[in-house]
Amino acid sequence: MYRKARSVPLKSSSSALYNNLSVLPLRDKPLTYFAAVHGSTVSLASAAADGLSVSHRQLQAKEGGPAVSASIVTQASWCVLPSRVLLVLTSQKGIQMYESDGSIMVYWHALDVLEPPPAQAVFARGIAATSGRFICVGTSSGLVLVFDVPSKGTNITLSEVLEEHHDSITDITSEVGENPNGAADLVTADDSGALCVWRAKEEFSLLTKISAFGWTCSSVKLWNGVIAAGYGNGQIRLYEATSGALRATVSAHARWIYALDLAPLTGKLLSGAEDSYVQIWKLSRNPDTGDIEIEHCHSECVTDTQLCGARFCDPEGNSFAATGYDLSEIVRYGQV
């Protein structure tokens, strides 16, 4: 069971964007960082466990040179690497990487668009760290940019561009559990609903491609070789990462799914959707057959709220937080 805890106020409300919440529990302090996007601004909040002590910072989407007009931010996410943590912002103009508290921008990458096709938006979206040194970011053209990040400093380089997708990238995820037999490291999803599964070594190689079936895949997670994908029809689908085989389909929500998250230590899966519900599930493998199994654990309604972001606040999945469209706070729940 989960019970509502003290909410974290935001300086501005949250935009209706996929995966519009990022959470970073601090290892050395009893604090948790939260980030949510509103227009051209990212609202950062750090809160103690009791929710009484909250500090705020707001980041504006910057451009390479003097800003002529504010750029709409599409996502903000912390990328945890072995030696450093970076806050990555994606927008219509490019990609920004900051120190974890948002104080210093260490890298800027402009989207290289000379003349976009008429009526086609240009933006970056989908952020994930993988293999200890890479940060992968998706684009509206379907490209996935792979950045090689040093253990310190600003010498971040674009090392590779992955070109398998033909539609805008919606989300990118890396393996958060045990990586069986060095199999899949990364999964990329796009607007058509197609998924690509990658192995990340010095160069990235495509392991398998999972075909679209008519609905956008808005959020995707990878745990112990299991892909959990959330779709616009409210379904969660579970696939084998190595083969792309479909193992389970769950009619999880009545409306469009906006966010998934996985607790790496327990296999708990969280889903948040337009129908105002956060659902908690438990993933496992049958010890006898190796089959993927999913069990429903908890359902929470955030009344009259179109949820757009939801995340666990700890690796065990004992607490979670959620954002909603036009909601000027982050709602939090803890296990009892």
mmCIF file of C-alpha atoms in Angstrom:
data_model
loop_
_atom_site.group_PDB
_atom_site.id
_atom_site.type_symbol
_atom_site.label_atom_id
_atom_site.label_comp_id
_atom_site.label_asym_id
_atom_site.label_seq_id
_atom_site.Cartn_x
_atom_site.Cartn_y
_atom_site.Cartn_z
ATOM 1 C CA MET A 1 0.000 0.000 0.000
ATOM 2 C CA TYR A 2 1.073 3.566 -0.712
ATOM 3 C CA ARG A 3 -0.129 6.646 1.152
ATOM 4 C CA LYS A 4 -0.043 10.280 0.007
ATOM 5 C CA ALA A 5 2.877 12.253 1.412
ATOM 6 C CA ARG A 6 3.567 15.994 1.430
ATOM 7 C CA SER A 7 3.616 17.424 -2.112
ATOM 8 C CA VAL A 8 6.553 19.384 -3.513
ATOM 9 C CA PRO A 9 5.491 22.820 -4.860
ATOM 10 C CA LEU A 10 6.772 23.954 -8.269
ATOM 11 C CA LYS A 11 7.447 27.488 -9.488
ATOM 12 C CA SER A 12 5.391 26.729 -12.602
ATOM 13 C CA SER A 13 2.974 24.021 -13.748
ATOM 14 C CA SER A 14 3.959 21.004 -15.861
ATOM 15 C CA SER A 15 3.487 20.823 -19.626
ATOM 16 C CA ALA A 16 1.641 17.898 -21.225
ATOM 17 C CA LEU A 17 4.798 16.112 -22.405
ATOM 18 C CA TYR A 18 5.736 12.436 -22.264
ATOM 19 C CA ASN A 19 7.895 11.483 -19.274
ATOM 20 C CA ASN A 20 7.673 14.997 -17.819
ATOM 21 C CA LEU A 21 9.309 14.203 -14.492
ATOM 22 C CA SER A 22 12.850 13.255 -13.579
ATOM 23 C CA VAL A 23 13.895 12.227 -10.071
ATOM 24 C CA LEU A 24 17.422 12.050 -8.633
ATOM 25 C CA PRO A 25 17.831 10.706 -5.073
ATOM 26 C CA LEU A 26 21.102 12.083 -3.667
ATOM 27 C CA ARG A 27 23.474 9.455 -2.303
ATOM 28 C CA ASP A 28 25.289 11.638 0.234
ATOM 29 C CA LYS A 29 22.366 13.754 1.498
ATOM 30 C CA PRO A 30 18.781 12.999 2.621
ATOM 31 C CA LEU A 31 17.505 15.002 -0.350
ATOM 32 C CA THR A 32 15.766 14.227 -3.628
ATOM 33 C CA TYR A 33 15.967 16.380 -6.752
ATOM 34 C CA PHE A 34 12.917 16.747 -9.012
ATOM 35 C CA ALA A 35 12.717 18.289 -12.501
ATOM 36 C CA ALA A 36 9.631 19.100 -14.597
ATOM 37 C CA VAL A 37 9.237 21.102 -17.827
ATOM 38 C CA HIS A 38 6.940 24.071 -18.465
ATOM 39 C CA GLY A 39 7.286 25.772 -21.871
ATOM 40 C CA SER A 40 10.836 27.124 -22.178
ATOM 41 C CA THR A 41 11.598 26.589 -18.469
ATOM 42 C CA VAL A 42 12.674 23.637 -16.348
ATOM 43 C CA SER A 43 11.574 23.772 -12.718
ATOM 44 C CA LEU A 44 14.071 22.142 -10.369
ATOM 45 C CA ALA A 45 13.190 21.389 -6.753
ATOM 46 C CA SER A 46 15.201 19.694 -4.030
ATOM 47 C CA ALA A 47 13.163 18.327 -1.139
ATOM 48 C CA ALA A 48 13.859 16.541 2.119
ATOM 49 C CA ALA A 49 12.068 13.279 2.846
ATOM 50 C CA ASP A 50 9.489 15.032 5.037
ATOM 51 C CA GLY A 51 8.781 17.589 2.273
ATOM 52 C CA LEU A 52 9.223 20.510 4.677
ATOM 53 C CA SER A 53 12.530 21.801 3.324
ATOM 54 C CA VAL A 54 12.260 22.655 -0.392
ATOM 55 C CA SER A 55 14.582 24.802 -2.523
ATOM 56 C CA HIS A 56 13.969 25.851 -6.129
ATOM 57 C CA ARG A 57 15.910 26.707 -9.259
ATOM 58 C CA GLN A 58 14.628 27.458 -12.749
ATOM 59 C CA LEU A 59 16.568 26.797 -15.936
ATOM 60 C CA GLN A 60 15.826 28.549 -19.214
ATOM 61 C CA ALA A 61 16.471 26.814 -22.539
ATOM 62 C CA LYS A 62 19.499 28.584 -23.950
ATOM 63 C CA GLU A 63 20.850 28.702 -27.466
ATOM 64 C CA GLY A 64 24.428 28.619 -28.647
ATOM 65 C CA GLY A 65 24.572 32.369 -29.144
ATOM 66 C CA PRO A 66 22.522 35.266 -27.797
ATOM 67 C CA ALA A 67 18.930 34.072 -27.446
ATOM 68 C CA VAL A 68 16.546 35.666 -29.923
ATOM 69 C CA SER A 69 13.483 33.807 -28.698
ATOM 70 C CA ALA A 70 12.878 31.272 -25.968
ATOM 71 C CA SER A 71 13.098 27.656 -27.124
ATOM 72 C CA ILE A 72 10.451 25.153 -26.005
ATOM 73 C CA VAL A 73 11.947 22.440 -23.806
ATOM 74 C CA THR A 74 10.756 18.903 -24.594
ATOM 75 C CA GLN A 75 12.386 16.929 -21.762
ATOM 76 C CA ALA A 76 14.722 17.192 -18.773
ATOM 77 C CA SER A 77 16.413 14.136 -17.301
ATOM 78 C CA TRP A 78 19.342 13.297 -15.036
ATOM 79 C CA CYS A 79 21.892 10.900 -16.512
ATOM 80 C CA VAL A 80 23.824 8.962 -13.884
ATOM 81 C CA LEU A 81 27.297 7.848 -15.007
ATOM 82 C CA PRO A 82 29.841 6.099 -12.746
ATOM 83 C CA SER A 83 31.936 9.239 -12.193
ATOM 84 C CA ARG A 84 29.433 12.072 -12.639
ATOM 85 C CA VAL A 85 25.761 13.009 -12.915
ATOM 86 C CA LEU A 86 24.578 15.378 -15.646
ATOM 87 C CA LEU A 87 21.208 17.081 -16.103
ATOM 88 C CA VAL A 88 20.297 16.901 -19.809
ATOM 89 C CA LEU A 89 17.740 19.210 -21.447
ATOM 90 C CA THR A 90 16.300 18.735 -24.926
ATOM 91 C CA SER A 91 14.521 21.466 -26.864
ATOM 92 C CA GLN A 92 13.553 22.734 -30.318
ATOM 93 C CA LYS A 93 17.021 24.184 -30.763
ATOM 94 C CA GLY A 94 19.327 21.545 -29.339
ATOM 95 C CA ILE A 95 20.708 19.662 -26.358
ATOM 96 C CA GLN A 96 22.115 21.145 -23.166
ATOM 97 C CA MET A 97 24.054 19.286 -20.474
ATOM 98 C CA TYR A 98 24.446 20.756 -16.982
ATOM 99 C CA GLU A 99 26.077 19.779 -13.731
ATOM 100 C CA SER A 100 23.540 17.855 -11.661
ATOM 101 C CA ASP A 101 22.271 20.879 -9.717
ATOM 102 C CA GLY A 102 21.765 22.943 -12.891
ATOM 103 C CA SER A 103 24.390 25.484 -11.855
ATOM 104 C CA ILE A 104 26.848 25.165 -14.758
ATOM 105 C CA MET A 105 26.220 24.260 -18.401
ATOM 106 C CA VAL A 106 29.040 21.971 -19.565
ATOM 107 C CA TYR A 107 27.935 21.220 -23.129
ATOM 108 C CA TRP A 108 25.660 22.541 -25.874
ATOM 109 C CA HIS A 109 24.784 20.761 -29.113
ATOM 110 C CA ALA A 110 22.727 22.595 -31.715
ATOM 111 C CA LEU A 111 20.347 20.574 -33.874
ATOM 112 C CA ASP A 112 21.792 20.674 -37.366
ATOM 113 C CA VAL A 113 18.742 21.644 -39.406
ATOM 114 C CA LEU A 114 19.290 23.745 -42.500
ATOM 115 C CA GLU A 115 15.804 23.720 -44.011
ATOM 116 C CA PRO A 116 13.193 21.528 -42.279
ATOM 117 C CA PRO A 117 10.346 20.214 -44.419
ATOM 118 C CA PRO A 118 7.194 22.361 -44.290
ATOM 119 C CA ALA A 119 4.950 21.808 -41.258
ATOM 120 C CA GLN A 120 7.488 19.506 -39.609
ATOM 121 C CA ALA A 121 8.600 20.317 -36.075
ATOM 122 C CA VAL A 122 12.274 20.079 -35.183
ATOM 123 C CA PHE A 123 13.268 19.024 -31.666
ATOM 124 C CA ALA A 124 15.270 16.596 -29.557
ATOM 125 C CA ARG A 125 13.539 14.143 -27.195
ATOM 126 C CA GLY A 126 14.472 10.926 -25.410
ATOM 127 C CA ILE A 127 17.464 10.836 -23.048
ATOM 128 C CA ALA A 128 19.416 7.937 -21.506
ATOM 129 C CA ALA A 129 22.908 7.136 -20.217
ATOM 130 C CA THR A 130 24.381 3.740 -21.029
ATOM 131 C CA SER A 131 27.572 1.668 -20.730
ATOM 132 C CA GLY A 132 29.183 3.993 -18.212
ATOM 133 C CA ARG A 133 30.265 6.689 -20.668
ATOM 134 C CA PHE A 134 27.589 7.388 -23.282
ATOM 135 C CA ILE A 135 24.545 9.669 -23.231
ATOM 136 C CA CYS A 136 22.053 8.987 -26.025
ATOM 137 C CA VAL A 137 19.549 11.613 -27.196
ATOM 138 C CA GLY A 138 16.808 11.205 -29.816
ATOM 139 C CA THR A 139 15.637 13.693 -32.433
ATOM 140 C CA SER A 140 12.458 14.478 -34.370
ATOM 141 C CA SER A 141 14.033 13.107 -37.562
ATOM 142 C CA GLY A 142 14.457 9.664 -35.973
ATOM 143 C CA LEU A 143 18.213 9.936 -35.432
ATOM 144 C CA VAL A 144 19.737 8.919 -32.101
ATOM 145 C CA LEU A 145 22.816 10.963 -31.181
ATOM 146 C CA VAL A 146 25.440 9.182 -29.048
ATOM 147 C CA PHE A 147 27.661 11.451 -26.940
ATOM 148 C CA ASP A 148 30.906 10.222 -25.370
ATOM 149 C CA VAL A 149 31.182 11.829 -21.922
ATOM 150 C CA PRO A 150 34.557 12.024 -20.114
ATOM 151 C CA SER A 151 34.767 11.392 -16.360
ATOM 152 C CA LYS A 152 35.196 15.141 -15.833
ATOM 153 C CA GLY A 153 35.451 18.339 -17.824
ATOM 154 C CA THR A 154 33.636 19.649 -20.887
ATOM 155 C CA ASN A 155 35.261 17.611 -23.663
ATOM 156 C CA ILE A 156 31.994 15.843 -24.590
ATOM 157 C CA THR A 157 31.962 14.604 -28.190
ATOM 158 C CA LEU A 158 29.352 13.289 -30.617
ATOM 159 C CA SER A 159 30.750 9.817 -31.248
ATOM 160 C CA GLU A 160 28.044 8.094 -33.292
ATOM 161 C CA VAL A 161 24.630 8.608 -34.924
ATOM 162 C CA LEU A 162 22.142 5.717 -34.991
ATOM 163 C CA GLU A 163 19.869 5.787 -38.053
ATOM 164 C CA GLU A 164 17.342 2.932 -37.740
ATOM 165 C CA HIS A 165 14.203 4.967 -36.953
ATOM 166 C CA HIS A 166 12.066 6.785 -39.536
ATOM 167 C CA ASP A 167 9.807 8.649 -37.077
ATOM 168 C CA SER A 168 10.401 11.044 -34.202
ATOM 169 C CA ILE A 169 12.050 9.465 -31.175
ATOM 170 C CA THR A 170 9.722 9.442 -28.153
ATOM 171 C CA ASP A 171 11.828 7.790 -25.452
ATOM 172 C CA ILE A 172 15.158 6.049 -24.842
ATOM 173 C CA THR A 173 16.034 3.708 -21.983
ATOM 174 C CA SER A 174 19.048 1.731 -20.807
ATOM 175 C CA GLU A 175 19.278 -1.497 -18.811
ATOM 176 C CA VAL A 176 18.606 -0.751 -15.117
ATOM 177 C CA GLY A 177 18.871 -4.318 -13.775
ATOM 178 C CA GLU A 178 21.278 -7.164 -14.413
ATOM 179 C CA ASN A 179 22.380 -7.404 -18.023
ATOM 180 C CA PRO A 180 21.949 -11.105 -18.903
ATOM 181 C CA ASN A 181 24.790 -12.453 -21.048
ATOM 182 C CA GLY A 182 25.811 -8.945 -22.083
ATOM 183 C CA ALA A 183 22.676 -8.721 -24.180
ATOM 184 C CA ALA A 184 20.680 -5.530 -24.696
ATOM 185 C CA ASP A 185 21.997 -2.237 -23.323
ATOM 186 C CA LEU A 186 19.609 0.284 -24.882
ATOM 187 C CA VAL A 187 16.084 0.529 -26.319
ATOM 188 C CA THR A 188 14.844 3.402 -28.491
ATOM 189 C CA ALA A 189 11.153 4.069 -29.255
ATOM 190 C CA ASP A 190 9.442 6.288 -31.824
ATOM 191 C CA ASP A 191 6.132 7.934 -32.718
ATOM 192 C CA SER A 192 5.043 5.055 -34.940
ATOM 193 C CA GLY A 193 5.443 2.583 -32.052
ATOM 194 C CA ALA A 194 8.559 0.875 -33.426
ATOM 195 C CA LEU A 195 11.312 -0.163 -30.974
ATOM 196 C CA CYS A 196 15.001 -0.746 -31.681
ATOM 197 C CA VAL A 197 17.152 -2.789 -29.289
ATOM 198 C CA TRP A 198 20.892 -2.033 -29.177
ATOM 199 C CA ARG A 199 24.085 -3.453 -27.767
ATOM 200 C CA ALA A 200 26.434 -0.651 -26.702
ATOM 201 C CA LYS A 201 30.153 -1.353 -26.989
ATOM 202 C CA GLU A 202 32.752 0.908 -28.603
ATOM 203 C CA GLU A 203 30.258 1.026 -31.443
ATOM 204 C CA PHE A 204 26.530 0.429 -31.143
ATOM 205 C CA SER A 205 25.010 -2.568 -32.921
ATOM 206 C CA LEU A 206 21.327 -3.297 -33.575
ATOM 207 C CA LEU A 207 20.170 -6.525 -31.893
ATOM 208 C CA THR A 208 16.552 -6.554 -33.029
ATOM 209 C CA LYS A 209 13.738 -4.317 -34.189
ATOM 210 C CA ILE A 210 10.173 -4.591 -32.840
ATOM 211 C CA SER A 211 7.552 -3.550 -35.381
ATOM 212 C CA ALA A 212 4.887 -0.924 -34.772
ATOM 213 C CA PHE A 213 1.245 -2.003 -34.429
ATOM 214 C CA GLY A 214 -0.609 1.289 -34.919
ATOM 215 C CA TRP A 215 -0.022 3.147 -31.631
ATOM 216 C CA THR A 216 2.730 5.502 -30.459
ATOM 217 C CA CYS A 217 5.120 4.079 -27.872
ATOM 218 C CA SER A 218 5.374 7.005 -25.445
ATOM 219 C CA SER A 219 7.557 5.439 -22.760
ATOM 220 C CA VAL A 220 9.873 2.427 -22.547
ATOM 221 C CA LYS A 221 11.960 0.695 -19.847
ATOM 222 C CA LEU A 222 14.487 -2.174 -19.820
ATOM 223 C CA TRP A 223 15.046 -4.458 -16.806
ATOM 224 C CA ASN A 224 16.862 -7.794 -16.646
ATOM 225 C CA GLY A 225 16.415 -8.370 -20.368
ATOM 226 C CA VAL A 226 12.698 -7.463 -20.279
ATOM 227 C CA ILE A 227 11.370 -4.499 -22.281
ATOM 228 C CA ALA A 228 8.288 -2.772 -20.843
ATOM 229 C CA ALA A 229 6.669 -0.427 -23.373
ATOM 230 C CA GLY A 230 3.696 1.904 -22.793
ATOM 231 C CA TYR A 231 1.435 2.934 -25.672
ATOM 232 C CA GLY A 232 -1.207 5.459 -26.668
ATOM 233 C CA ASN A 233 -3.982 2.866 -26.407
ATOM 234 C CA GLY A 234 -3.288 2.391 -22.679
ATOM 235 C CA GLN A 235 -1.517 -0.945 -23.128
ATOM 236 C CA ILE A 236 1.739 -2.069 -21.570
ATOM 237 C CA ARG A 237 3.547 -4.674 -23.658
ATOM 238 C CA LEU A 238 6.391 -6.851 -22.386
ATOM 239 C CA TYR A 239 9.033 -8.121 -24.814
ATOM 240 C CA GLU A 240 12.167 -10.246 -24.639
ATOM 241 C CA ALA A 241 15.003 -7.813 -25.317
ATOM 242 C CA THR A 242 17.225 -10.315 -27.136
ATOM 243 C CA SER A 243 14.611 -11.642 -29.573
ATOM 244 C CA GLY A 244 11.916 -8.954 -29.558
ATOM 245 C CA ALA A 245 9.303 -11.653 -28.839
ATOM 246 C CA LEU A 246 6.053 -10.387 -27.276
ATOM 247 C CA ARG A 247 5.498 -12.083 -23.892
ATOM 248 C CA ALA A 248 2.560 -10.199 -22.361
ATOM 249 C CA THR A 249 -0.009 -7.515 -23.159
ATOM 250 C CA VAL A 250 -1.730 -5.648 -20.323
ATOM 251 C CA SER A 251 -4.698 -3.294 -20.756
ATOM 252 C CA ALA A 252 -3.296 -1.047 -18.033
ATOM 253 C CA HIS A 253 -5.073 2.287 -18.577
ATOM 254 C CA ALA A 254 -8.198 3.751 -20.156
ATOM 255 C CA ARG A 255 -6.249 6.583 -21.798
ATOM 256 C CA TRP A 256 -2.856 7.376 -23.300
ATOM 257 C CA ILE A 257 0.154 6.265 -21.192
ATOM 258 C CA TYR A 258 2.590 9.130 -20.587
ATOM 259 C CA ALA A 259 5.215 7.566 -18.313
ATOM 260 C CA LEU A 260 6.739 4.275 -17.191
ATOM 261 C CA ASP A 261 9.400 3.665 -14.565
ATOM 262 C CA LEU A 262 11.134 0.607 -13.117
ATOM 263 C CA ALA A 263 12.607 0.048 -9.660
ATOM 264 C CA PRO A 264 15.850 -1.816 -10.459
ATOM 265 C CA LEU A 265 16.198 -3.658 -7.126
ATOM 266 C CA THR A 266 12.682 -5.117 -7.012
ATOM 267 C CA GLY A 267 11.312 -5.186 -10.566
ATOM 268 C CA LYS A 268 8.377 -2.946 -9.668
ATOM 269 C CA LEU A 269 6.931 -1.205 -12.729
ATOM 270 C CA LEU A 270 5.065 2.102 -12.511
ATOM 271 C CA SER A 271 2.743 3.480 -15.186
ATOM 272 C CA GLY A 272 1.053 6.894 -15.308
ATOM 273 C CA ALA A 273 -1.545 7.975 -17.850
ATOM 274 C CA GLU A 274 -4.082 10.575 -18.967
ATOM 275 C CA ASP A 275 -6.789 8.678 -17.072
ATOM 276 C CA SER A 276 -5.485 10.126 -13.746
ATOM 277 C CA TYR A 277 -4.193 6.768 -12.515
ATOM 278 C CA VAL A 278 -0.762 5.582 -11.417
ATOM 279 C CA GLN A 279 -0.570 1.792 -11.474
ATOM 280 C CA ILE A 280 2.146 -0.252 -9.740
ATOM 281 C CA TRP A 281 3.058 -3.670 -11.136
ATOM 282 C CA LYS A 282 5.633 -6.334 -10.284
ATOM 283 C CA LEU A 283 7.728 -7.987 -12.987
ATOM 284 C CA SER A 284 9.452 -11.333 -12.484
ATOM 285 C CA ARG A 285 10.593 -14.442 -14.300
ATOM 286 C CA ASN A 286 9.183 -17.855 -13.541
ATOM 287 C CA PRO A 287 12.121 -19.826 -12.057
ATOM 288 C CA ASP A 288 10.992 -23.038 -13.754
ATOM 289 C CA THR A 289 10.092 -21.826 -17.246
ATOM 290 C CA GLY A 290 11.900 -18.477 -17.488
ATOM 291 C CA ASP A 291 8.641 -16.866 -18.645
ATOM 292 C CA ILE A 292 8.048 -13.175 -17.917
ATOM 293 C CA GLU A 293 5.286 -12.649 -15.352
ATOM 294 C CA ILE A 294 3.486 -9.435 -14.309
ATOM 295 C CA GLU A 295 1.346 -8.875 -11.218
ATOM 296 C CA HIS A 296 -0.744 -5.824 -10.309
ATOM 297 C CA CYS A 297 0.163 -4.386 -6.890
ATOM 298 C CA HIS A 298 -1.433 -0.972 -6.405
ATOM 299 C CA SER A 299 -3.662 1.621 -8.037
ATOM 300 C CA GLU A 300 -3.647 5.335 -7.155
ATOM 301 C CA CYS A 301 -5.956 7.997 -8.582
ATOM 302 C CA VAL A 302 -4.684 11.589 -8.696
ATOM 303 C CA THR A 303 -8.151 13.103 -9.007
ATOM 304 C CA ASP A 304 -8.924 15.303 -12.023
ATOM 305 C CA THR A 305 -5.297 15.233 -13.177
ATOM 306 C CA GLN A 306 -3.975 14.384 -16.624
ATOM 307 C CA LEU A 307 -0.736 12.727 -15.537
ATOM 308 C CA CYS A 308 2.306 13.487 -17.675
ATOM 309 C CA GLY A 309 5.185 12.275 -15.505
ATOM 310 C CA ALA A 310 5.646 9.544 -12.878
ATOM 311 C CA ARG A 311 8.806 8.147 -11.280
ATOM 312 C CA PHE A 312 9.919 6.013 -8.369
ATOM 313 C CA CYS A 313 11.923 7.993 -5.803
ATOM 314 C CA ASP A 314 14.184 5.120 -4.696
ATOM 315 C CA PRO A 315 15.687 1.968 -6.284
ATOM 316 C CA GLU A 316 13.373 -0.336 -4.298
ATOM 317 C CA GLY A 317 10.177 1.395 -5.462
ATOM 318 C CA ASN A 318 9.024 2.200 -1.906
ATOM 319 C CA SER A 319 7.919 5.708 -2.916
ATOM 320 C CA PHE A 320 6.900 7.479 -6.115
ATOM 321 C CA ALA A 321 6.088 10.938 -7.433
ATOM 322 C CA ALA A 322 3.903 12.225 -10.258
ATOM 323 C CA THR A 323 3.257 15.419 -12.227
ATOM 324 C CA GLY A 324 0.109 16.451 -14.057
ATOM 325 C CA TYR A 325 -0.750 18.895 -16.815
ATOM 326 C CA ASP A 326 -1.288 22.387 -15.382
ATOM 327 C CA LEU A 327 -0.482 21.103 -11.876
ATOM 328 C CA SER A 328 1.918 23.373 -9.931
ATOM 329 C CA GLU A 329 3.148 20.660 -7.599
ATOM 330 C CA ILE A 330 4.672 17.210 -7.588
ATOM 331 C CA VAL A 331 2.488 14.725 -5.727
ATOM 332 C CA ARG A 332 4.329 12.119 -3.668
ATOM 333 C CA TYR A 333 3.349 8.755 -2.210
ATOM 334 C CA GLY A 334 5.180 6.475 0.212
ATOM 335 C CA GLN A 335 4.715 2.819 1.135
ATOM 336 C CA VAL A 336 3.068 1.998 4.467
#
